[in-house]
Coordinates of C-alpha atoms in Angstrom, one line a residue:
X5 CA 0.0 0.0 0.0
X6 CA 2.8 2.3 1.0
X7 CA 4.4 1.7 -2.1
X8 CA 1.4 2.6 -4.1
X9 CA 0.9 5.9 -2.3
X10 CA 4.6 7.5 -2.5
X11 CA 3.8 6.2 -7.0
X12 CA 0.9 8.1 -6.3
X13 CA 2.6 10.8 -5.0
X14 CA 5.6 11.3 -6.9
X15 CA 3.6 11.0 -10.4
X16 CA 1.5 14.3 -8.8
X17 CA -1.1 13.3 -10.9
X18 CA -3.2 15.9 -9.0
X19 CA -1.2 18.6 -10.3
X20 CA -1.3 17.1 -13.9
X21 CA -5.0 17.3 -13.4
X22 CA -4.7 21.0 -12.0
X23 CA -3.0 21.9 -15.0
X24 CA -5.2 20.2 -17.6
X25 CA -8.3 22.3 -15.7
X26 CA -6.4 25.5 -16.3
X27 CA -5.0 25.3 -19.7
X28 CA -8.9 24.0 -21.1
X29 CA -10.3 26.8 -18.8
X30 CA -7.7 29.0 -20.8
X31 CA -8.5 27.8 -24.2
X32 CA -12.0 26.8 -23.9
X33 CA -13.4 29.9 -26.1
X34 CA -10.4 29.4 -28.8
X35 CA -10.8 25.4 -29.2
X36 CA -13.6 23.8 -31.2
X37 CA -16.7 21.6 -29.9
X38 CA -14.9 18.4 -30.6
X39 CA -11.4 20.0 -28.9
X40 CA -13.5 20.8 -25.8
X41 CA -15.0 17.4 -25.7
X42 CA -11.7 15.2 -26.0
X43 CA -10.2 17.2 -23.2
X44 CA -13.3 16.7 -20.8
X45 CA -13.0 13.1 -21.5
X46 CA -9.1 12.9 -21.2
X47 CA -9.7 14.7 -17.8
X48 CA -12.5 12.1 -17.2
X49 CA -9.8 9.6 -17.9
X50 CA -7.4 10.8 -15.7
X51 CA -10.1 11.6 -12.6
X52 CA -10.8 7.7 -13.2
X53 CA -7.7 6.7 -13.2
X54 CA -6.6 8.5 -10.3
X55 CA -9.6 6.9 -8.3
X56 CA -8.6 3.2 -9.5
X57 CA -5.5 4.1 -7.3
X58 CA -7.6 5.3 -4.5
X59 CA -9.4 2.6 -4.4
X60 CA -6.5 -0.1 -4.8
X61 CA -5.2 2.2 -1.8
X62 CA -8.8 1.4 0.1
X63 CA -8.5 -1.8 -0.4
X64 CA -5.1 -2.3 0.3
X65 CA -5.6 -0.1 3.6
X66 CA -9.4 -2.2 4.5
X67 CA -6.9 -5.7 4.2
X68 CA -4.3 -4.5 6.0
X69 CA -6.8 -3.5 9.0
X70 CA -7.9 -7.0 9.5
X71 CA -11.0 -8.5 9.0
X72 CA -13.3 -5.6 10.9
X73 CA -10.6 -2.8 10.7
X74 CA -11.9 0.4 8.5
X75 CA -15.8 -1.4 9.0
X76 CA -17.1 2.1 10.4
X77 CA -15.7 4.5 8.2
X78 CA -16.8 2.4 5.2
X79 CA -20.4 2.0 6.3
X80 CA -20.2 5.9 7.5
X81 CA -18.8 7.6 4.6
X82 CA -18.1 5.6 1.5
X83 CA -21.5 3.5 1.1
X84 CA -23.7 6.9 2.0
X85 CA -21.3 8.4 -0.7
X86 CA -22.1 6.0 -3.4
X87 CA -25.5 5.4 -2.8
X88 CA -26.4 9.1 -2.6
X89 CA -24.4 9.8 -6.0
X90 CA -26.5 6.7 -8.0
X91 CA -30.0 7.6 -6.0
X92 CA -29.3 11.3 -7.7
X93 CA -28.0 10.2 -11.0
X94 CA -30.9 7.9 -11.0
X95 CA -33.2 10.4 -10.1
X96 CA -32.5 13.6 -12.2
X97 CA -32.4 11.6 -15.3
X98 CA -35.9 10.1 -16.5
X99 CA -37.0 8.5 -19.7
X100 CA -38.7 11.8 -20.5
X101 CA -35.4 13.7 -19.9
X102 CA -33.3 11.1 -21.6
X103 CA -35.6 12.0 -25.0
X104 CA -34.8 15.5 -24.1
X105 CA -31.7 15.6 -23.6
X106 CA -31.3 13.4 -26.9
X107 CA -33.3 16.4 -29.1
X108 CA -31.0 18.9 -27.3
X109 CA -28.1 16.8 -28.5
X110 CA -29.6 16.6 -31.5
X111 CA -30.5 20.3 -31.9
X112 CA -26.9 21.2 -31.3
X113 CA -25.5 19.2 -33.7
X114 CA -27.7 20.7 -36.3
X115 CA -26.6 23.9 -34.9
X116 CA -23.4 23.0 -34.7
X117 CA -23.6 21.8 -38.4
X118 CA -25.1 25.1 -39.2
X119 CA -22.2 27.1 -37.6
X120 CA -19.9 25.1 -39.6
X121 CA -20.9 25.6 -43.3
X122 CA -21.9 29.4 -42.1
X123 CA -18.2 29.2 -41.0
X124 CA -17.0 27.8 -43.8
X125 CA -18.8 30.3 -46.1
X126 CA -17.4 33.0 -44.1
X127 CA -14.0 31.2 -44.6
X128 CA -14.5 31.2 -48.1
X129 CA -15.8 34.5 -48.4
X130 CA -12.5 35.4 -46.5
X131 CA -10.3 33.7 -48.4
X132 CA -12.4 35.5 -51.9
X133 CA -11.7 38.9 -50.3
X134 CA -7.9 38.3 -49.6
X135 CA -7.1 37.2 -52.9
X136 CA -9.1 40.3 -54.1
X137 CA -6.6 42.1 -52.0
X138 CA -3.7 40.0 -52.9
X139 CA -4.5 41.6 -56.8
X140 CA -4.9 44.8 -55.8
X141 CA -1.9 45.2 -54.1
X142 CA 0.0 43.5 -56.9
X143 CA -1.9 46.3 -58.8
X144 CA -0.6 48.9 -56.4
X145 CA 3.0 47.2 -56.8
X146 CA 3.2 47.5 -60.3
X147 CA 1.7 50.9 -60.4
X148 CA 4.6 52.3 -57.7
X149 CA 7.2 49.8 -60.0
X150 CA 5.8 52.4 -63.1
X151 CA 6.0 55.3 -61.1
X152 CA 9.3 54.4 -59.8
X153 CA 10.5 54.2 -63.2
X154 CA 8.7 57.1 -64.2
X155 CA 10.7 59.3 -61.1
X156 CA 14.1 57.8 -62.4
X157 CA 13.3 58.6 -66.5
X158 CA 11.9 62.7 -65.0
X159 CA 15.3 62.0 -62.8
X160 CA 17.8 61.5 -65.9
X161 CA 15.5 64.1 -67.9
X162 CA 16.1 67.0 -65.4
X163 CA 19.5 65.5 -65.3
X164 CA 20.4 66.0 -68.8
X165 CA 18.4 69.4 -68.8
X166 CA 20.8 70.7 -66.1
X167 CA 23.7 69.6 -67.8
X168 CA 22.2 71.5 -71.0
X169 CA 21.5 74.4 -68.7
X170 CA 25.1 74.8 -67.5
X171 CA 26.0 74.1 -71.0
X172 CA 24.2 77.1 -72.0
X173 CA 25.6 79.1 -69.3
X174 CA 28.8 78.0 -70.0
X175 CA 28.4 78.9 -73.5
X176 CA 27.0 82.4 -72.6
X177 CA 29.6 83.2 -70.6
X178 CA 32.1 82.4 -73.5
X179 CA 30.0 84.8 -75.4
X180 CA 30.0 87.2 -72.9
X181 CA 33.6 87.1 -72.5
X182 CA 33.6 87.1 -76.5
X183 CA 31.7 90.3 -76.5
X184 CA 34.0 92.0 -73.3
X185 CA 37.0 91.3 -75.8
X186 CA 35.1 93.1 -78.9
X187 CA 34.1 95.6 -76.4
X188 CA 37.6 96.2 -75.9
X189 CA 38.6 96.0 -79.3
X190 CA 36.3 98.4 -80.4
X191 CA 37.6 100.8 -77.5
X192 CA 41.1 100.3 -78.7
X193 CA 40.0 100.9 -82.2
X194 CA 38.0 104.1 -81.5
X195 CA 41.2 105.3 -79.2
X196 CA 42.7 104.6 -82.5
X197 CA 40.6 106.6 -84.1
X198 CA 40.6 109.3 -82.3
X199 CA 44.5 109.6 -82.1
X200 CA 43.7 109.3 -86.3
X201 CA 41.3 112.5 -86.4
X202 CA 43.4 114.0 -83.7
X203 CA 46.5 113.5 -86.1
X204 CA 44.3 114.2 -89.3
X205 CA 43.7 117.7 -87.7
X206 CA 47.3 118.2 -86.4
X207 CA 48.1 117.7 -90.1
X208 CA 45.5 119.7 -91.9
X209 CA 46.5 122.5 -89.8
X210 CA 49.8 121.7 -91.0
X211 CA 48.7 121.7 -94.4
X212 CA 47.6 125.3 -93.6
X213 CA 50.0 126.3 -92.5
X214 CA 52.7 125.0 -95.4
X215 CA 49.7 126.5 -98.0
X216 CA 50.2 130.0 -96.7
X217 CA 53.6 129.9 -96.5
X218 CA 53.7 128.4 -100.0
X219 CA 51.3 131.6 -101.1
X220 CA 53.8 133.5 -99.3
X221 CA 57.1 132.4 -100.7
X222 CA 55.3 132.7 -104.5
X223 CA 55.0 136.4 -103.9
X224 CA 58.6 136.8 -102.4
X225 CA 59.3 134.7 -106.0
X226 CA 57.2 137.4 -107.7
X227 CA 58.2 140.5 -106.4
X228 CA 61.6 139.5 -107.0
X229 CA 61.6 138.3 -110.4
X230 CA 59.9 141.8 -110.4
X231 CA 62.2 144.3 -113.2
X232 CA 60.8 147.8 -111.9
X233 CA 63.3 149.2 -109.7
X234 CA 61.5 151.4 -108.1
X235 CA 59.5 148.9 -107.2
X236 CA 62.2 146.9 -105.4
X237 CA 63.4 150.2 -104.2
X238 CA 60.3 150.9 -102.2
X239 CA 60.0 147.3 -101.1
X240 CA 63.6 147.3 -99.6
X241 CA 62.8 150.5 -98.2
X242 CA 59.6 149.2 -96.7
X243 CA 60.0 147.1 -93.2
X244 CA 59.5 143.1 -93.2
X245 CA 56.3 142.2 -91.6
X246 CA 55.9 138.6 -89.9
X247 CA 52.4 138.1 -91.7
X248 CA 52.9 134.4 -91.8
X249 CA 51.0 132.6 -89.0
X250 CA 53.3 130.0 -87.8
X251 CA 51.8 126.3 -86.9
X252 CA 51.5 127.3 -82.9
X253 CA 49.3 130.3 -83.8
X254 CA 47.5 128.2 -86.1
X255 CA 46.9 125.6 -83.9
X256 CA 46.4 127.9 -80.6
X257 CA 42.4 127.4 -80.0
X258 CA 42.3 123.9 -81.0
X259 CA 45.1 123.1 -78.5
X260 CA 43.4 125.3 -75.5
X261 CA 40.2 123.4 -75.9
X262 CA 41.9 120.1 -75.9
X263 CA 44.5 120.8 -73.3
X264 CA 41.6 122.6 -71.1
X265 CA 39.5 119.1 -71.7
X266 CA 43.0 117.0 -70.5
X267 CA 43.0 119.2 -67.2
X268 CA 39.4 118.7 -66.6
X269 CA 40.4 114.6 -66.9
X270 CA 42.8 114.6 -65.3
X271 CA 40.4 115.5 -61.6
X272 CA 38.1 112.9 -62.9
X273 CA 40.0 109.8 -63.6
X274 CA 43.6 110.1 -62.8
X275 CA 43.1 111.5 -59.5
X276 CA 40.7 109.6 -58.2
X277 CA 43.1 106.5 -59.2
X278 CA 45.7 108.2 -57.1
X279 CA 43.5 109.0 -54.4
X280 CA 42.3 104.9 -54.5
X281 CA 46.3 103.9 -53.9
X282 CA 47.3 106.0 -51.3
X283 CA 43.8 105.0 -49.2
X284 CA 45.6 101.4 -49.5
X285 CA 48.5 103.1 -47.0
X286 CA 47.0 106.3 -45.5
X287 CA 43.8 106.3 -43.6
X288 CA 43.2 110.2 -43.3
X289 CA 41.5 111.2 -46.2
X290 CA 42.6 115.1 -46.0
X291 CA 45.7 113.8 -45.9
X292 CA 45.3 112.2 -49.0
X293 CA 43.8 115.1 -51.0
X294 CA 46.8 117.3 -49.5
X295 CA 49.2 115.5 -50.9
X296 CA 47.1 114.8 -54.6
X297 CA 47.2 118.7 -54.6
X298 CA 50.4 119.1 -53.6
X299 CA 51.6 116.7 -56.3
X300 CA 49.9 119.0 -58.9
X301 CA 51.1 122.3 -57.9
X302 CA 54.6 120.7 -57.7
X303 CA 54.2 118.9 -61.2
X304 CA 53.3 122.1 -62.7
X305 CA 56.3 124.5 -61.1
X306 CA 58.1 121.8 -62.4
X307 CA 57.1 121.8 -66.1
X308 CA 57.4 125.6 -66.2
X309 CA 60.7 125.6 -65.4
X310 CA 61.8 122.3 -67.7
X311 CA 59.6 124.9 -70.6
X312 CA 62.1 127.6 -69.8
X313 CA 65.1 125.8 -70.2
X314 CA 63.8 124.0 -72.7
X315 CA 62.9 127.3 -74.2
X316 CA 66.3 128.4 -74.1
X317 CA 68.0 125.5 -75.0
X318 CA 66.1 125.9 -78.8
X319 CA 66.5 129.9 -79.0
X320 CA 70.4 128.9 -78.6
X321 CA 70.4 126.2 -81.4
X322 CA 67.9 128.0 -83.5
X323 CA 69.9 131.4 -83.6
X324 CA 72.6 130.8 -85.4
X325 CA 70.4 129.0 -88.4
X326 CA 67.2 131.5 -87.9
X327 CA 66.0 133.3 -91.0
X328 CA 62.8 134.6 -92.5
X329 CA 60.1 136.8 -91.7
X330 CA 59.0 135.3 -88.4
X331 CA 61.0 136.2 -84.9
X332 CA 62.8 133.8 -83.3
X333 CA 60.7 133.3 -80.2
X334 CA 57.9 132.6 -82.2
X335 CA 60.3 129.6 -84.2
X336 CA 61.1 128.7 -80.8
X337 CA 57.9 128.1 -79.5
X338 CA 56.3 126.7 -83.3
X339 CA 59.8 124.3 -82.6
X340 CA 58.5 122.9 -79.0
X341 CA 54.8 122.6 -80.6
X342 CA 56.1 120.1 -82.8
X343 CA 58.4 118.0 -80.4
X344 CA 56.9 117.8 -77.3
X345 CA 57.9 114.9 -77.4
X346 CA 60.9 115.9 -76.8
X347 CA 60.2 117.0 -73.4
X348 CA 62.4 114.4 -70.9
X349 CA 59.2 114.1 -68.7
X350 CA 60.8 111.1 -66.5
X351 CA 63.4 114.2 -65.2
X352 CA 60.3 116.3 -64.3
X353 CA 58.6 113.4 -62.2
X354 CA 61.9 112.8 -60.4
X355 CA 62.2 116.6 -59.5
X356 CA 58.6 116.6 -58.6
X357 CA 58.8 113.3 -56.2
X358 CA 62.0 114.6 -55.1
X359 CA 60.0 117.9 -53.7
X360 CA 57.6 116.2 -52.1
X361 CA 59.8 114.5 -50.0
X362 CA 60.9 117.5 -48.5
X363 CA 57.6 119.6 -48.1
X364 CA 56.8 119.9 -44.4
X365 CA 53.2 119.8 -45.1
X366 CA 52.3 116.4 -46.0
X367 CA 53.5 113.2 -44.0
X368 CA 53.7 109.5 -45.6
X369 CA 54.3 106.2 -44.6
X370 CA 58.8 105.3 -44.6
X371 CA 58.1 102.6 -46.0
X372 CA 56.1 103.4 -49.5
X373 CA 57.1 105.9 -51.6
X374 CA 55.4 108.9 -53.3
X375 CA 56.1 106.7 -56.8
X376 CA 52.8 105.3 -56.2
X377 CA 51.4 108.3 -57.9
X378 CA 53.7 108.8 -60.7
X379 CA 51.2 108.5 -63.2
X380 CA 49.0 111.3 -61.9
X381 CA 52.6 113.6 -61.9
X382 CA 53.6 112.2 -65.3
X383 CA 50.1 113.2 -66.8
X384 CA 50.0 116.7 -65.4
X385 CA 53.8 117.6 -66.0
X386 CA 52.8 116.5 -69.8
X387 CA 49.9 118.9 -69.3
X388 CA 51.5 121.7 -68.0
X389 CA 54.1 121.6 -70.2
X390 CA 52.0 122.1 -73.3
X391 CA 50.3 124.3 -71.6
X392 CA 53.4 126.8 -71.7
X393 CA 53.1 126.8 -75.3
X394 CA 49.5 128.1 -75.9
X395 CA 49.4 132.1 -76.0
X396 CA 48.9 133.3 -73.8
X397 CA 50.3 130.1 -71.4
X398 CA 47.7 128.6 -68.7
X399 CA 48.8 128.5 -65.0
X400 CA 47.4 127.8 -61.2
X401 CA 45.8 130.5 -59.4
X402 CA 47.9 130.8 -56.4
X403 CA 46.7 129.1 -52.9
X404 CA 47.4 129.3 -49.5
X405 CA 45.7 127.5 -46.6
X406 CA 43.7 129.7 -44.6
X407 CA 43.1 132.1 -47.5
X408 CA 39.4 133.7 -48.2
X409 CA 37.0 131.3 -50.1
X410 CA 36.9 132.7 -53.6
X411 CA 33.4 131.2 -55.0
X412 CA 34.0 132.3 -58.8
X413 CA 37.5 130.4 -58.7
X414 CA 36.7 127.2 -56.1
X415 CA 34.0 124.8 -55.6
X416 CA 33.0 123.5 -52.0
X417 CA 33.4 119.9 -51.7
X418 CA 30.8 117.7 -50.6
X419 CA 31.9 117.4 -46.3
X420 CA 32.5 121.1 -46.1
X421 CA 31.3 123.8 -43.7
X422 CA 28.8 125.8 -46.4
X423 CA 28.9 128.7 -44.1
X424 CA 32.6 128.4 -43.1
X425 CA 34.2 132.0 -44.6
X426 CA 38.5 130.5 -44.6
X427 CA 39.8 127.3 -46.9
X428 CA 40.8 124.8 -44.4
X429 CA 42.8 123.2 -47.6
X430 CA 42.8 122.6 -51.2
X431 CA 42.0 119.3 -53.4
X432 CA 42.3 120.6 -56.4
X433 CA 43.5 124.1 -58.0
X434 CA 41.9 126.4 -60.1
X435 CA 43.3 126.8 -63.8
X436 CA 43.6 130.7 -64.8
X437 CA 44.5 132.3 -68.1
X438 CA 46.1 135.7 -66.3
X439 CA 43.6 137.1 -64.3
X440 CA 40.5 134.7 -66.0
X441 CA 39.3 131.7 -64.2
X442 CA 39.4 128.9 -66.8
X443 CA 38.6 125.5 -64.7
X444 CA 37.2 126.4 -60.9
X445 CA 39.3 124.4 -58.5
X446 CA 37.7 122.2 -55.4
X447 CA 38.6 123.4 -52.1
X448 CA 37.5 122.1 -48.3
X449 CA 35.6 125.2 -46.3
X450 CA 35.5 124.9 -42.2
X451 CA 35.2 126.9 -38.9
X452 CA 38.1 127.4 -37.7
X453 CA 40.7 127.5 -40.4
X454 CA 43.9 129.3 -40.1
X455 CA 46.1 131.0 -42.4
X456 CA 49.3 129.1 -43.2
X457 CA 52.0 129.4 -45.8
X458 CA 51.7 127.8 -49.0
X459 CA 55.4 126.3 -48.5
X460 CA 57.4 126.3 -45.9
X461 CA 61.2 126.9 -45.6
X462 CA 62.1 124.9 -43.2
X463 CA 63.8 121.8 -45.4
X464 CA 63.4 119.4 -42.3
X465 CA 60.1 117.2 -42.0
X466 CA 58.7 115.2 -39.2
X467 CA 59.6 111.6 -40.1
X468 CA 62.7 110.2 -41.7
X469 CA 62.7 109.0 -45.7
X470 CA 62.5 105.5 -46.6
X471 CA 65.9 104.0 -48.6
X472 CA 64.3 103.7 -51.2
X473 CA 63.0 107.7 -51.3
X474 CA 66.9 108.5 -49.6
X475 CA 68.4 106.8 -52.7
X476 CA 65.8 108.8 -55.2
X477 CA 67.1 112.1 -53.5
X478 CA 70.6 112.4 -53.2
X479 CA 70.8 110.5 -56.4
X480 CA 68.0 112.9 -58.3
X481 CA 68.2 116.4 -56.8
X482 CA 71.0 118.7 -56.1
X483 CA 70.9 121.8 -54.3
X484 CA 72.1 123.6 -57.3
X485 CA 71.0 127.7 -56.9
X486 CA 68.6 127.3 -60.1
X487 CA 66.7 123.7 -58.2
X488 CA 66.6 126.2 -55.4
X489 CA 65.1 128.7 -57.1
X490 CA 62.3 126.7 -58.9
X491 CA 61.2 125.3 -55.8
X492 CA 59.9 128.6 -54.5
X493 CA 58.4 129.5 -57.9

C-alpha cells in the first residue's frame, strides 16, 4: 500500500490534473466543440484513473486493518457516498429527460452543423476577399514599380536638362567674354581713331600752314623776279612784316580746348586712381587730397621751369640758323609745338617726387614711396608743359591754406562747412589764363581755419625717408641755386 501511495505521490497526478483544468479553462473559447470534448473526456480519464488508485489504496488499507478494521468509516462515509451519487443520478435523469436531452443533443448538432458551413462560407468568403486584396496590391506594386520608373526617366531628364543648362551658361559666358574682348577691341580701335582724327587735324593744320607759307614764298618769288626798280626800291625800303602765321598760332584754340578738356580729366579719372592707392597706406583722407594737390602744384612748377630751359636751349640752337620773316621766339615756340615729345618728362617726375619729399606739409608712410602716384605727376607735368606753349600760357591761381574762399574760382566739396568763410585746404586748383578763371578748383571750407604758408622753408620734416625715397634724392636732386630757385616758384 505504501508503495502505491509514494507512486501516487511522486507522479503528482493531482497537479497534472490541475494543470489540464487551467490550460482547457484557458482555451476553452479558442478550441472547437470536438477539442472541448476530447479534453473533458481525457480529464474524465485521468479523474478515473486517479480513483482506481484510490481505491486499490482502500483496499489495500481495509486488508491491512484486518478482517473488521476500517468497517465504520466504510459503512459511515463511503457507502452513504455511493448510494447518494446513483439515488441522484438515478433520479435527475428520466425517460422523458433522456428524450430531451437526446433532441437537445440533436438540436446542437444541427446547430453545430449550421455554424460550420456558415463558418466555412465565411472562410471562403474570407479567403475571396484576400485574394481580391492580394490583386490589388500586386496592382498597387506594379503601379509604384511604373511610377518608380517614371521618377528615375523625370530623374535622368532633369539631369540632362541641367547639364544643358550649364552648357548654355557655359556657352554664354564664352560669349560674354567674346563680346568683353570686342568691347575692348572696339575701344582700342575708336582710341585709334581718335588719335587718327586728332593727327588728321594736327596735319590739316599743317597743311595750312605750309599752303600760306607756300602763297607767301610765290609772292617773295614774284616781287623778286619783279624788273621795276623802283618797285624793289620801295620794297627794300619798306620794313619786313611777320604776316605768316606760324603752326603754334594756327593751332592755338584747337590746343586750348583740348589741353583745357586734358586738365578737366585729369580731376576725374587720374586723380581719383591716385587717391584709391594711397587709401591702401593712409587712412586720413585730408591727408590724402593734401598731398594729390600738392603733387599737382609741384608737377606744374616743375614743367614751367623744364619749358624755360627747354625754351632756351632751342632759342640757342635755333639762332645761329634762324632766317625769315618770323621772330625767333615765335620759331622757338612753333619748334617745342612740334616735339613735345621731346620734353624728358621722366626728369620732371623725379624733381617733382623729389620735392615732395621735403615739403613739411604732408607726412607719408617710410616705408612706401610717393612713386605710387607717378602716373597722376607724369600726366600733369605732360599737361603743364603744353600748356606753356599756348598764348597766352595757362597757370594755377595761387593758394594758401587759410586764404578767403573765392566762389568764382573754387568749388565747396561735398563734407565742407557751407557757411565756413576760410579754406581749411585745397584738393584741387583752379586753372587761370592771367587774371581769367578757366577750370574752378575744389577746395575744403571749415570753422576754424587758419592762415598758413603755402610752402614752408624749413627743409626738415617730421619723419625720416624711406631708402628707397633717400636713394631717389641724393641720387635725383641737387641743391644747385637754379633747383633752389624753382622750388619757390
Amino acid at each position: 500500500m505504501a508503495d502505491t501511495l509514494r507512486r501516487l505521490t511522486n507522479t503528482s497526478s493531482f497537479s497534472v490534473l490541475q494543470d489540464k483544468l487551467e490550460s482547457w479553462q484557458k482555451d476553452y473559447h479558442v478550441i472547437s466543440c470536438d477539442q472541448n470534448l476530447n479534453k473533458c473526456c481525457e480529464l474524465i480519464e485521468l479523474t478515473a484513473k486517479i480513483q482506481g488508485q484510490l481505491f486499490t489504496i482502500l483496499n489495500h488499507t481495509a486488508a491491512e486493518g484486518g478482517q473488521y478494521a476500517g468497517v465504520d468509516t466504510l459503512k459511515t462515509r463511503l457507502l452513504p457516498w455511493l448510494g447518494t451519487c446513483f439515488s441522484m443520478a438515478r433520479s435527475s435523469v428520466t425517460d422523458d429527460t433522456s428524450l430531451q436531452l437526446i433532441q437537445d443533443s440533436a438540436e446542437k448538432d444541427r446547430r453545430i452543423r449550421e455554424l460550420s458551413v456558415t463558418h466555412d462560407s465565411e472562410l471562403q468568403m474570407k479567403d475571396t476577399q484576400l485574394c481580391s486584396t492580394l490583386r490589388q496590391l500586386d496592382s498597387i506594386r506594379a503601379e509604384l514599380v511604373d511610377t518608380q520608373n517614371e521618377l528615375d526617366e523625370t530623374k535622368s531628364k532633369s539631369a540632362t536638362t541641367l547639364l544643358a543648362t550649364e552648357d548654355e551658361i557655359l556657352q554664354l559666358k564664352a560669349d560674354l567674354r567674346s563680346a568683353h574682348e570686342q568691347v575692348e577691341m572696339y575701344k582700342r580701335k575708336l582710341e585709334a581713331l581718335d588719335d587718327n582724327e586728332r593727327q588728321i587735324r594736327l596735319l590739316r593744320d599743317e597743311v595750312s600752314y605750309l599752303s600760306t607759307e607756300k602763297v607767301m614764298l610765290q609772292e617773295r618769288l614774284v616781287r623778286s623776279r619783279s624788273p621795276s626798280p623802283s618797285l624793289r626800291h620801295s620794297r627794300s625800303s619798306s620794313p619786313m612784316r611777320s604776316e605768316s602765321p606760324t603752326r603754334a598760332q594756327l593751332t592755338n584754340t584747337s590746343r586750348y580746348a583740348r589741353l583745357v578738356s586734358r586738365f578737366s580729366d585729369l580731376y576725374a579719372v587720374e586723380r581719383l586712381e591716385a587717391q584709391a592707392l594711397l587709401r591702401r597706406h593712409i587712412a586720413d583722407l585730408e591727408m590724402v587730397q593734401k598731398i594729390i594737390f600738392i603733387a599737382v602744384v609741384e608737377s606744374f612748377k616743375t614743367a614751367k621751369l623744364a619749358y624755360r630751359q627747354f625754351k632756351l636751349r632751342v632759342r640757342k640752337t635755333l639762332s645761329p640758323s634762324h632766317f625769315g620773316i618770323e621772330s625767333l621766339e615765335d620759331a622757338a615756340v612753333d619748334y617745342i609745338v612740334r616735339n613735345l615729345d621731346l620734353y624728358d618728362i621722366q626728369a620732371s617726375v623725379n624733381d617733382v617726387i623729389n620735392a615732395m619729399n621735403v615739403n613739411p606739409r604732408i607726412s607719408f608712410p617710410p616705408e612706401v614711396d610717393f612713386v605710387l602716384i607717378s602716373a597722376l605727376i607724369r600726366e600733369t607735368c605732360r599737361v603743364a608743359f603744353a600748356m606753356q606753349t599756348l598764348d597766352p600760357p595757362l597757370d594755377l591761381a595761387f593758394a594758401c591754406d587759410g586764404e578767403l574762399y573765392n566762389d568764382s574760382r573754387y568749388r565747396r566739396s561735398y563734407d565742407s562747412e557751407f557757411t565756413a568763410p576760410l579754406v581749411m585746404y585745397h584738393v584741387w586748383p583752379a586753372l587761370v589764363e592771367g587774371d581769367v578763371v578757366v577750370v574752378k578748383g575744389e577746395a575744403v571750407t571749415r570753422r576754424g581755419a587758419t592762415w598758413s604758408r603755402s610752402r614752408s622753408t624749413s627743409p626738415v620734416r617730421s619723419r625720416s625717408l624711406s631708402p628707397s625715397r633717400n636713394l631717389a634724392f641724393n641720387s635725383k636732386r641737387s641743391l644747385s641755386p637754379q633747383r633752389l630757385r624753382a622750388s619757390h616758384l
